[in-house]
Each structure stands twice: as structure tokens, then as C-alpha cells.
Short mmCIF file of C-alpha atoms and ligand atoms in Angstrom, two decimals:
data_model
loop_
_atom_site.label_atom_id
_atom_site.label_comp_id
_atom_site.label_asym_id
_atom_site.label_seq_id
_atom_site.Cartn_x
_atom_site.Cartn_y
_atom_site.Cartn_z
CA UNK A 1 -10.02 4.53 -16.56
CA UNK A 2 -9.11 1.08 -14.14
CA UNK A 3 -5.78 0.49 -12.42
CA UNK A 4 -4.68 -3.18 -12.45
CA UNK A 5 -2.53 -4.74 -9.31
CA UNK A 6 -0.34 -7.66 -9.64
CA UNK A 7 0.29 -9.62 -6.57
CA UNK A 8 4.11 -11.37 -6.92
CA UNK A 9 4.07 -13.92 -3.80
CA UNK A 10 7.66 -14.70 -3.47
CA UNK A 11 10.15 -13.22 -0.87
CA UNK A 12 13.65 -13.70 0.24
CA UNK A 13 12.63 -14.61 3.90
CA UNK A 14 9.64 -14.21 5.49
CA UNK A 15 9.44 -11.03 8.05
CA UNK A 16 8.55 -11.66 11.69
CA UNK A 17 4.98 -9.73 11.39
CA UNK A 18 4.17 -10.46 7.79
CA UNK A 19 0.75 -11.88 7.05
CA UNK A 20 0.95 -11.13 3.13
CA UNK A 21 0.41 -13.87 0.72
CA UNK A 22 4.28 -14.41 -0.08
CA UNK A 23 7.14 -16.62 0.76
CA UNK A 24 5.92 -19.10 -1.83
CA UNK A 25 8.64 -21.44 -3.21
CA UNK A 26 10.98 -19.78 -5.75
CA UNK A 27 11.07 -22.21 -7.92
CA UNK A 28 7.22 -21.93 -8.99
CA UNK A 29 7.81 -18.75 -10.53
CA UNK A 30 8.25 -18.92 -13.80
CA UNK A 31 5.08 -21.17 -13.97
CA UNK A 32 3.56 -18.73 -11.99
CA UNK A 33 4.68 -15.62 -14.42
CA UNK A 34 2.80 -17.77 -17.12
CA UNK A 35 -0.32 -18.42 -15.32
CA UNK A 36 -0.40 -14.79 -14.48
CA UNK A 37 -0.64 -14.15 -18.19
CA UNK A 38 -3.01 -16.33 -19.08
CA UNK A 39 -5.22 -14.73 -16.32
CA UNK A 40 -4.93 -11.48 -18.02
CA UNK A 41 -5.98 -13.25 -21.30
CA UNK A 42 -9.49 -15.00 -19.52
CA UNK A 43 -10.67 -11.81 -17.89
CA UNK A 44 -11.73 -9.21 -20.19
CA UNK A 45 -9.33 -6.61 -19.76
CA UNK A 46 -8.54 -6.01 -23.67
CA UNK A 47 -8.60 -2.53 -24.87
CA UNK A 48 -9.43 -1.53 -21.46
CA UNK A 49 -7.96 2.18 -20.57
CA UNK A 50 -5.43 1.70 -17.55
CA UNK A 51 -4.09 4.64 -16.00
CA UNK A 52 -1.60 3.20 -13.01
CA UNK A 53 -0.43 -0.56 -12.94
CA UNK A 54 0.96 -1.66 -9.42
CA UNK A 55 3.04 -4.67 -9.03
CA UNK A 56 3.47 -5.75 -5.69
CA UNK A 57 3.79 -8.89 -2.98
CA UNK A 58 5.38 -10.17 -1.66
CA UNK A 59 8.71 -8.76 -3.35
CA UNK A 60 8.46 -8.26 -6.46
CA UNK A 61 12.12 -7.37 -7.30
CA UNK A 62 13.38 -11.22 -6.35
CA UNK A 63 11.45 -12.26 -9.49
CA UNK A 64 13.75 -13.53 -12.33
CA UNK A 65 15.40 -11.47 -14.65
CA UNK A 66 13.15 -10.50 -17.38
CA UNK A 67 9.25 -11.73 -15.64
CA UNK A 68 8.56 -8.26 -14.35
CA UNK A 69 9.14 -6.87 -18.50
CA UNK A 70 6.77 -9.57 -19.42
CA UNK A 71 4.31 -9.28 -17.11
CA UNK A 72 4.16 -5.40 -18.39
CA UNK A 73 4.69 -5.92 -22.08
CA UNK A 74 1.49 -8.68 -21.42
CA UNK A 75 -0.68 -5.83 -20.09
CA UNK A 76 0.64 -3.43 -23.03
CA UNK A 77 -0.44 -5.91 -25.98
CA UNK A 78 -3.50 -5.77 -24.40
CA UNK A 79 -4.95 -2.60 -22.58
CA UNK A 80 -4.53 0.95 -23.60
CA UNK A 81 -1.76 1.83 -21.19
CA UNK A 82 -1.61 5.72 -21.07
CA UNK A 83 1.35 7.55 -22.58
CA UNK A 84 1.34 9.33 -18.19
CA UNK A 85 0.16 5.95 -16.57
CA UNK A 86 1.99 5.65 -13.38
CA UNK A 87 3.64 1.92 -13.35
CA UNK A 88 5.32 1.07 -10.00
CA UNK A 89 6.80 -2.00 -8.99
CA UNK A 90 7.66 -2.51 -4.87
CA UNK A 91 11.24 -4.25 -3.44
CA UNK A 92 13.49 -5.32 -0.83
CA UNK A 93 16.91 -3.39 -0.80
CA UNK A 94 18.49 -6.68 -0.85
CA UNK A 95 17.35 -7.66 -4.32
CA UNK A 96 17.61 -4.68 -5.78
CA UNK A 97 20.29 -4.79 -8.65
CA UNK A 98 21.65 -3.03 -11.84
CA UNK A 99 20.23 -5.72 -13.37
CA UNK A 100 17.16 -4.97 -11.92
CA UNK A 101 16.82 -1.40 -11.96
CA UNK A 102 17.94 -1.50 -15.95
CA UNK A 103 15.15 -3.92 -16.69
CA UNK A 104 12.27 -1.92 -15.03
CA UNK A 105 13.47 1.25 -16.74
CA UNK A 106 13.04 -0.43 -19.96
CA UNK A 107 9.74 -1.53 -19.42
CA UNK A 108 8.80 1.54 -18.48
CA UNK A 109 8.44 1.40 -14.49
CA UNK A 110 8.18 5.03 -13.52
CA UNK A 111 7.90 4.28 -9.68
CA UNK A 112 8.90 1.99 -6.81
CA UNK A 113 8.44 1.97 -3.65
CA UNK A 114 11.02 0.18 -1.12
CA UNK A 115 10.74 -1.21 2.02
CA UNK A 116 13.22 -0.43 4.50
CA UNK A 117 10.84 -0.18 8.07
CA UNK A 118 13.55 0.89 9.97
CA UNK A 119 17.26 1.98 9.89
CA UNK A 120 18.04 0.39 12.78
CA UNK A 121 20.27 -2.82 12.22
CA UNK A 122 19.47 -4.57 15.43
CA UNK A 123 15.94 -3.82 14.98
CA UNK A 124 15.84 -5.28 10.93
CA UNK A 125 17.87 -8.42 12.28
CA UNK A 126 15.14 -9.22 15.15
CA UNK A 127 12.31 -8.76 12.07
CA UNK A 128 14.78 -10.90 10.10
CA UNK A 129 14.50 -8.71 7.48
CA UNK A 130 16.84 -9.65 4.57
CA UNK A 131 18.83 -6.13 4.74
CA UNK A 132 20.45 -3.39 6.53
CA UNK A 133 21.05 -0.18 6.05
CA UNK A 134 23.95 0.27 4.49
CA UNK A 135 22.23 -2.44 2.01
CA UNK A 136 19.08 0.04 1.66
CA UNK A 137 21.56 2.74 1.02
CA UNK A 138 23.34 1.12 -1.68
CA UNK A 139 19.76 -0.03 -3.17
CA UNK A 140 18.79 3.56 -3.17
CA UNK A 141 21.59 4.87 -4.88
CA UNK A 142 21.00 2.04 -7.72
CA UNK A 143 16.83 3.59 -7.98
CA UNK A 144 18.41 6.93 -8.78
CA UNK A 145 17.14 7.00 -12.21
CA UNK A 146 13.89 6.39 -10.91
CA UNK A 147 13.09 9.75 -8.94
CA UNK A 148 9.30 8.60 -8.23
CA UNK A 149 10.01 6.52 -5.40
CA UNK A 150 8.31 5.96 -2.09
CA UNK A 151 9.75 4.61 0.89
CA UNK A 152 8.10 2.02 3.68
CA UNK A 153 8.36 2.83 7.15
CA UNK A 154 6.80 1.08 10.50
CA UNK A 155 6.52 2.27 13.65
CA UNK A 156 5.81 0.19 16.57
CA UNK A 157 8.01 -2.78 16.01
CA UNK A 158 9.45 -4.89 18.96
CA UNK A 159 11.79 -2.79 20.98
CA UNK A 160 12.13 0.46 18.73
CA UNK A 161 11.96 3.31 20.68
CA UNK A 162 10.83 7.31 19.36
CA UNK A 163 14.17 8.16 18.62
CA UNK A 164 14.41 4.89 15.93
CA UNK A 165 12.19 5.77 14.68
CA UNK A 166 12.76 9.50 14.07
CA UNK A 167 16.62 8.51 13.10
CA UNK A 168 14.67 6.38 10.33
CA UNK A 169 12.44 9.18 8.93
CA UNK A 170 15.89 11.48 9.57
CA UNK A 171 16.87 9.47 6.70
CA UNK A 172 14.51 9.47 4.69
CA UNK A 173 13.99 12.79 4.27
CA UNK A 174 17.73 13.55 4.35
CA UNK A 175 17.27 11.21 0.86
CA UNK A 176 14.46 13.51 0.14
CA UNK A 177 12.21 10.77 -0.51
CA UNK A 178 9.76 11.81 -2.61
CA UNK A 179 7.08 9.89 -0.87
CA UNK A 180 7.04 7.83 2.67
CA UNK A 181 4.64 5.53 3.77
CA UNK A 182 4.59 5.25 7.54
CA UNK A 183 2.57 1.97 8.63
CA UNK A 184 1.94 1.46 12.48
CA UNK A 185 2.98 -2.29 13.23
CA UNK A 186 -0.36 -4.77 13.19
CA UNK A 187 0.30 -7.99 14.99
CA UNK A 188 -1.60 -10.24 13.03
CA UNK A 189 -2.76 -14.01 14.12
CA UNK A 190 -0.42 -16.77 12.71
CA UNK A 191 2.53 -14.77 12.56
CA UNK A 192 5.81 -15.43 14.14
CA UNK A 193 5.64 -12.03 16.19
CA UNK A 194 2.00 -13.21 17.44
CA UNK A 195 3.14 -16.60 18.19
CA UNK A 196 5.71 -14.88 20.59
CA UNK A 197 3.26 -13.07 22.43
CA UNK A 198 4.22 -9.80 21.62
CA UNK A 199 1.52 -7.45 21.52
CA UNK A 200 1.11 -3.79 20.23
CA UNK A 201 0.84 -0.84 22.45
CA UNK A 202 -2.02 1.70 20.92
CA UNK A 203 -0.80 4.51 23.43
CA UNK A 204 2.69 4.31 22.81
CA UNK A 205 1.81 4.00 18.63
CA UNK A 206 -0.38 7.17 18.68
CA UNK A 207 2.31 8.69 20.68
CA UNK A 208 5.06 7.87 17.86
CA UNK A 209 2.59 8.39 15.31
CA UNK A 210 2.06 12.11 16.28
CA UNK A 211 5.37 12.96 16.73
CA UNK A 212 6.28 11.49 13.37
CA UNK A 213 3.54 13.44 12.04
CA UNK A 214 4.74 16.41 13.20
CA UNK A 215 8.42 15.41 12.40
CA UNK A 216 7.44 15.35 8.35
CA UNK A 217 4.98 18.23 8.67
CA UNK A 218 7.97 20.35 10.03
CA UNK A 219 9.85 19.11 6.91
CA UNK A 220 7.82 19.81 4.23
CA UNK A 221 5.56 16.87 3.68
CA UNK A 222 1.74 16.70 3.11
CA UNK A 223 0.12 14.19 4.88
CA UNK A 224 -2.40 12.94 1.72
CA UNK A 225 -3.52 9.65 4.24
CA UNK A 226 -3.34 8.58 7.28
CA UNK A 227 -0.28 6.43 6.54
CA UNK A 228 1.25 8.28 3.44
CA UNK A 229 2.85 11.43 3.04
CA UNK A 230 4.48 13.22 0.19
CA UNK A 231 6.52 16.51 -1.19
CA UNK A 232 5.60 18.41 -4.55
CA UNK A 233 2.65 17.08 -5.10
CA UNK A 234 4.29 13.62 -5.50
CA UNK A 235 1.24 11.04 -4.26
CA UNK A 236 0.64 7.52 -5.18
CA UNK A 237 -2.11 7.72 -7.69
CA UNK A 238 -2.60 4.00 -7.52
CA UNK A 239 -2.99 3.87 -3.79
CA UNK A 240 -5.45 6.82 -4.21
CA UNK A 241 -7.35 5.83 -6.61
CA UNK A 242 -8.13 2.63 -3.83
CA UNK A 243 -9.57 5.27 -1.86
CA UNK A 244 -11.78 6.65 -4.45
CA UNK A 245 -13.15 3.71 -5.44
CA UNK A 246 -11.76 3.84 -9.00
CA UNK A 247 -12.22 0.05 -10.32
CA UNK A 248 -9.59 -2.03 -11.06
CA UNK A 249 -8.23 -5.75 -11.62
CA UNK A 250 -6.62 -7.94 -9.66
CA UNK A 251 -4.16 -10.63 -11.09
CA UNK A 252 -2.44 -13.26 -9.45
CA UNK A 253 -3.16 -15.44 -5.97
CA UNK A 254 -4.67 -13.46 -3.51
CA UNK A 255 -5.42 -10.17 -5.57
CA UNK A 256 -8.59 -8.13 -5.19
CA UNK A 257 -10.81 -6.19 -7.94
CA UNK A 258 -13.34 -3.80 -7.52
CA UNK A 259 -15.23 -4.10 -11.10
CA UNK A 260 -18.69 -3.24 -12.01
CA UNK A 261 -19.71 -1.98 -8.30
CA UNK A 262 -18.52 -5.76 -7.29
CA UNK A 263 -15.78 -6.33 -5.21
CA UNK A 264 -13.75 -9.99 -6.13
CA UNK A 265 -10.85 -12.42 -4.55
CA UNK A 266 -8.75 -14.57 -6.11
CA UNK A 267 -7.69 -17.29 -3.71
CA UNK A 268 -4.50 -18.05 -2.38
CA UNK A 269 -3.64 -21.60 -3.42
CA UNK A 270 -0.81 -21.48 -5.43
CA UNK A 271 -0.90 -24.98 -7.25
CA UNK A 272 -4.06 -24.31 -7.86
CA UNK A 273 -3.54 -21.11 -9.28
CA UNK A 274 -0.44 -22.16 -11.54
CA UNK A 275 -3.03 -24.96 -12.66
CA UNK A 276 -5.43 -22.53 -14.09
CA UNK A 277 -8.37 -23.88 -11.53
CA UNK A 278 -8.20 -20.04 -9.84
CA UNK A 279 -11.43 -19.56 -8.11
CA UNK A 280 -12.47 -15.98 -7.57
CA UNK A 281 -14.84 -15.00 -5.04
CA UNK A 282 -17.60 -11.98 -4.81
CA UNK A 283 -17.25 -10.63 -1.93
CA UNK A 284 -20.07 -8.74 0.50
CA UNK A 285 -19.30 -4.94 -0.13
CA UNK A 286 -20.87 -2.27 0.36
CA UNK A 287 -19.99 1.31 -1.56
CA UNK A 288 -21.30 3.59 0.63
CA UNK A 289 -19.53 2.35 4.11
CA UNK A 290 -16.23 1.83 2.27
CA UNK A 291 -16.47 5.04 0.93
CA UNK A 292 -16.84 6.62 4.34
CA UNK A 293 -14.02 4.51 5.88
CA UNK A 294 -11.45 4.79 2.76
CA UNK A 295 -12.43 9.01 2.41
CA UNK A 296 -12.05 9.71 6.13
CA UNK A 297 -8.70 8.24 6.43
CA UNK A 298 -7.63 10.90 3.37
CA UNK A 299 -6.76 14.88 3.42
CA UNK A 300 -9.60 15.24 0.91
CA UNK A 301 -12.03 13.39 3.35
CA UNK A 302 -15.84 12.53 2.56
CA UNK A 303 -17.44 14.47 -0.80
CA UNK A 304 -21.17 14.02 0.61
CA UNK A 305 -22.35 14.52 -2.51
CA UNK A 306 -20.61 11.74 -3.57
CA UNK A 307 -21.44 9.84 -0.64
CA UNK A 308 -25.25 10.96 -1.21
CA UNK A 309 -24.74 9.07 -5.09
CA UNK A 310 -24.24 5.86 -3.00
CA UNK A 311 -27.73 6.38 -1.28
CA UNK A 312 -26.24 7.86 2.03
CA UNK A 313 -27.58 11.42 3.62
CA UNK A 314 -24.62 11.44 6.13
CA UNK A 315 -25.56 14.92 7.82
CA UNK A 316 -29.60 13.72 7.99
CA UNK A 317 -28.12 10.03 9.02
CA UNK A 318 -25.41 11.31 11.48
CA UNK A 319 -26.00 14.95 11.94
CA UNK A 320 -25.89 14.93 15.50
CA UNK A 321 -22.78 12.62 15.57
CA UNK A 322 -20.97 15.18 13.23
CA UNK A 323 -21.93 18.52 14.79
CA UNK A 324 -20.51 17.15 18.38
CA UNK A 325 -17.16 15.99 16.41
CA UNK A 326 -17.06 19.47 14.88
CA UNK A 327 -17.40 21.40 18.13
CA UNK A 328 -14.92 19.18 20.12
CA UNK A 329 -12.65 20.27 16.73
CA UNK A 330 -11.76 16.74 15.78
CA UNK A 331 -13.87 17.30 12.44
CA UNK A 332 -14.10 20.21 9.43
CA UNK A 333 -17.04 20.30 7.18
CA UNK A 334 -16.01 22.57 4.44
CA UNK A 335 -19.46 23.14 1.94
CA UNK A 336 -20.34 20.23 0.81
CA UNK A 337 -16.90 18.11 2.07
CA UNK A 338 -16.16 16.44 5.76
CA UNK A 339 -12.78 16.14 7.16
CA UNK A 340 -10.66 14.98 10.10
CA UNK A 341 -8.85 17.77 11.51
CA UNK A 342 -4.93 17.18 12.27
CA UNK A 343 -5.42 16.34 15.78
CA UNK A 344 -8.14 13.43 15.23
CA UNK A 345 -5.95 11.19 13.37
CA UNK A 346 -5.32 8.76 16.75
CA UNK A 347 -9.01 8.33 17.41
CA UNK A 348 -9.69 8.31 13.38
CA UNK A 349 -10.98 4.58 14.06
CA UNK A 350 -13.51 5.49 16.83
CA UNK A 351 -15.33 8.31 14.78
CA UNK A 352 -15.25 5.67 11.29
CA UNK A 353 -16.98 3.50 13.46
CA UNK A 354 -19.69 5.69 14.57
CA UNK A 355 -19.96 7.46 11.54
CA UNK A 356 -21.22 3.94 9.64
C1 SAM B 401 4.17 -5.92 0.56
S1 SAM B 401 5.15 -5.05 1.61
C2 SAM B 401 6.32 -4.15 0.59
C3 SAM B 401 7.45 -4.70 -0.14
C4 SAM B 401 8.42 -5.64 0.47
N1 SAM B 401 7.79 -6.92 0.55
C5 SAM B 401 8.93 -5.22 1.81
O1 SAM B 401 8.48 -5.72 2.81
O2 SAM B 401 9.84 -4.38 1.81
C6 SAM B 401 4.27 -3.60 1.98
C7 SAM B 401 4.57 -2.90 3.27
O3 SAM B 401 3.61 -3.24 4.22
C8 SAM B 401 4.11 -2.96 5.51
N2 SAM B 401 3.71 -4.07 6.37
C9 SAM B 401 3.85 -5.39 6.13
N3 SAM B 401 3.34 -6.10 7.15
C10 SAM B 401 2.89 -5.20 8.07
C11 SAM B 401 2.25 -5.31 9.36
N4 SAM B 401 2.02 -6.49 9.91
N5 SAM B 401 1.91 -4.16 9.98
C12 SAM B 401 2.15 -2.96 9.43
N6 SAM B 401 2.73 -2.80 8.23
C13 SAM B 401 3.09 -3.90 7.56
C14 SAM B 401 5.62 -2.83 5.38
O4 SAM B 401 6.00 -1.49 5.60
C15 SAM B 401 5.87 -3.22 3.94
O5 SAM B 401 6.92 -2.49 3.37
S1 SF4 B 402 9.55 -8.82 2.53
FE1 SF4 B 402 7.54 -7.79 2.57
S2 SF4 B 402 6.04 -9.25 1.78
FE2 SF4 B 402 7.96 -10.37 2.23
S3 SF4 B 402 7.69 -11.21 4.22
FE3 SF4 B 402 8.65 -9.22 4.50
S4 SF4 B 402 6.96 -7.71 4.71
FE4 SF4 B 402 6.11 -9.63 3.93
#
């Protein structure tokens, strides 16, 4: 069983922090819809069993009436799609339509996930996000067939203070959102927030982070991953399936694929792309390491058995590393499975890092 990702790089407007492969010129898509196709027919993906299909971006829901059906009904004609495959499909509240929402029903979309960051007007305007919240409120009430949905979070943007950001996850569970995925800001190079010198505080971030842990924890939630969290059971089985290193293509400029042990890149030209001249890199990977760094950031953490399958003795490699996390309490070793305990989390990077 794979999982195939679709990267759609179009957006409204382009957000203050976003480093994404998006904002591409709308009128490109439909070419772009058709050289996403014919993609899907040069790689070898017929007959291949696909149990969760992600598109995302970008923003998936500004593409054209009727490209998101055929990008699905493409992948249908070709792969066996399972009757339970989770299909989800990301967007902006302000493209979300009826329009919308009835064409991803029909072609069988069973989740989305929506970004709304924060619901905090001033603080969307400064990210020049293309919404507020009475706009995410409205888009919500239009996904209500759709109960599978997930919503995007971020903590640590310019000027939001704890009680933002509680008021925002308030919300969201007041919605009982199904699933919420809580990302702490990155300031990446090249961005409009970098170029304005604003840089993230790590203190104050682990300080929201905890007590939004603790906020959703209180309310019912599981936290599955560092940055995701969900009721009844109700993960992302795409997103997992990332962290277990279940393979999977990657269509469209920019996407990824982890196939045959190899990881690949598409590149990000778009011309290029719509041309058909798509270049797609191997890139240096190795199993093992991401497997440590992908597992640890999970509930589940590291199966070393697993991890041993990849060539790596972690407890002969690291033992003395892990027995001094495990008496300071930051880690759990369970039988034959090693985990972060709840209150390791903020220094998760640090023990990765030594761990590999
Ligand atoms: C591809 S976007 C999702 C869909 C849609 N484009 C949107 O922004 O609502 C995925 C999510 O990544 C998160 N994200 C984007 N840039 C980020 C950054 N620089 N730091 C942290 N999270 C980021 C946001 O929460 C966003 O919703
Ligand atoms: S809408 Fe999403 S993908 Fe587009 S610019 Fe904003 S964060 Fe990036």
C-alpha cells in the first residue's frame, strides 16, 4: 500500500511567513492540471494499491471548478484506490464554496483540512491572510458534510500573545474539530516576515506550546505528534504514514516520493514543469536517521526492532545516552519501544540530535 501527494501551487495571496512552493500565476492552471496528469501517466503508478491520497499546496481549493475531480478521477482510472482510502484535500476559508464543497464530495474527498492560524482578525490582517474569522466560520459551516476535517493552527506569530492563541484553540474545540494541527511559527529566509527582521522567540514558543498542550489534553485530545492532535481516534493517516516511512508518490512541482528505499524531488520550475521537461532528483537519505527523527516526534515513538531492520542497535549505539534521558524522566522505553515522555516535547530537538 503507497499514499500519493499532490502539490497545487497556487494561492490567493501569499502569507507573510510562507516559504511553500505556491503563489504561482493563476492563469497556468489549467495547463498545469494537465501536466499533472500526464505525470501520473510517465511514472508507473498503474494498478498500484493507494490507501490515502493528499492534495495539498499551496491552496488547493482556489483551483478551478472541476480540476480537483479530475485530478482524482486521473488517479482512479489508474491505481487501485481502496473502497476506505482516506482522500483529503487542504483550503483557505476564503475559497471555500458550495461549489466547492459539492464537487469534492462527489469525487469522493472524505477529509480536509483548513487553515485558519489564528482567530484573531488583527493578527490574520498583519499575516495578510486572505480571511477572517467570521469568513472561517462561514467556510466551516459549508465543510459540514465533511465531518473528517482538521484544522491549522500557529503559534508564535508576530504580536499574538497566550491568550490568542488559547481564544483560537477555544474555537476550535468549541467546533469540536475533529483534528488540529498546531504548528509553532518558523521564520524562514526569503520571506516577507524574515525580510522584516522579525525573529522567533524559542522560550516564549515552548511556553505557548505547553500550555496549548495542556489546554487540548484537558479537552479531550490525544496528542498523536508533536504538532497534531486528535479526538476518537480521528488521526491523519496520510501524515502518519510520513512518519512510518510508508512509500509514496509525489506529483506536481516541488513534490517528494519516498519509493523503493529512495527518496525523490521534483523541482520547482513551473514552465518547466507545465512543459513536461520535470527533472526529479534522488536525494541523500538515509532510513535509519529519518526513522529516529520522524518516530520520536510521534506518541508511538521508536519500534527498535524496526529501527534494528534498518541496521541500527540504538540501545548498544546510544545506551548510555538513553538510560540518562530515562532517569532525568524525559524518555519511556516500554519492551522493545522508546518514547518521549509528555514533559520532553520542548527539548524533543536536543535529544533527536544526540540520539543520531
Ligand atoms: C500548505 S499550508 C495549508 C493550506 C493553506 N495554504 C493555508 O495556509 O491555509 C499548511 C500549513 O502549514 C502551516 N505553515 C505554513 N507556513 C508555516 C511556517 N512558516 N511556520 C509554521 N507553520 C507554517 C500553516 O498552519 C498552514 O496551514
Ligand atoms: S495560503 Fe498557505 S500555502 Fe498559500 S501562502 Fe499562505 S500559508 Fe502559504
Amino acid at each position: 500500500m503507497r499514499g500519493i501527494y499532490i502539490h497545487i501551487p497556487f494561492c490567493a495571496k501569499r502569507c507573510t511567513y510562507c516559504s511553500f512552493v505556491s503563489g504561482m500565476p493563476h492563469e497556468k492552471m489549467h495547463l498545469y492540471v494537465d501536466a499533472l496528469k500526464r505525470e501520473m501517466d510517465e511514472r508507473p503508478i498503474k494498478g498500484e494499491d493507494i490507501s490515502t491520497i493528499y492534495i495539498g499546496g499551496g491552496t488547493p481549493s482556489v483551483l478551478y471548478r472541476g480540476a480537483i475531480s479530475d485530478i482524482l478521477s486521473h488517479i482512479f482510472e489508474k491505481c487501485a484506490v481502496g473502497a476506505d482510502a482516506e482522500i483529503t484535500v487542504e483550503c483557505n476559508p476564503d475559497s471555500v464554496t458550495e461549489d466547492f464543497v459539492s464537487e469534492i464530495i462527489s469525487a469522493k474527498v472524505n477529509r480536509v483540512s483548513i487553515g485558519l492560524q489564528t482567530d484573531n482578525d488583527d493578527l490574520l490582517k498583519k499575516i495578510n491572510r486572505p480571511h477572517d474569522k467570521a469568513g472561517f466560520l462561514r467556510a466551516w459551516k459549508l465543510l459540514e458534510k465533511i465531518p473528517n476535517k482538521s484544522l491549522d493552527l500557529m503559534l508564535g506569530l508576530p504580536g499574538q500573545n497566550e491568550a490568542d492563541l488559547l481564544s483560537s484553540l477555544e474555537l476550535a474545540v468549541s467546533l469540536n474539530a475533529p483534528h488540529i494541527s498546531l504548528y509553532a511559527l518558523k521564520v524562514e529566509e526569503g520571506t516577507p516576515l524574515y525580510e522584516s527582521g522579525f525573529a522567533a522567540d524559542d522560550d516564549l514558543e515552548a511556553d505557548f506550546y505547553d500550555s496549548a498542550y495542556r489546554f487540548l489534553i484537558s479537552r479531550g485530545y490525544d496528542r498523536y505528534e508533536v504538532s497534531n492532535f486528535c479526538k476518537d481516534g480521528m488521526y491523519s493517516r496520510h501524515n502518519s504514514a510520513y512518519w512510518d516511512l510508508t512509500e509514496y508518490y509525489g506529483f506536481g512541482i516541488s513534490a517528494h516520493s519516498l519509493l523503493d528505499g529512495k527518496r525523490l524531488a521534483n523541482d520547482d520550475n513551473i514552465d518547466k514543469y507545465i512543459l513536461g521537461n520535470c527533472e526529479r532528483f534522488v536525494e541523500k537519505s538515509d532510513a535509519a536517521e529519518e526513522y529516529i527523527m520522524l518516530a520520536l516526534r510521534t506518541a508511538k515513538g521508536i519500534d527498535l526492532d524496526r529501527l534494528n531492520g534498518y541496521g541500527v542497535d540504538l540501545m548498544t549505539a546510544k545506551g548510555k545516552e538513553i538510560t540518562e534521558y530515562i532517569r532525568q524522566g524525559f524518555m519511556i522505553k516500554e519492551g522493545k519501544n522508546l518514547r518521549l515522555n509528555d514533559n520532553a516535547f520542548y527539548i524533543m530537538n536536543d535529544i533527536i540530535c544526540n540520539l543520531i
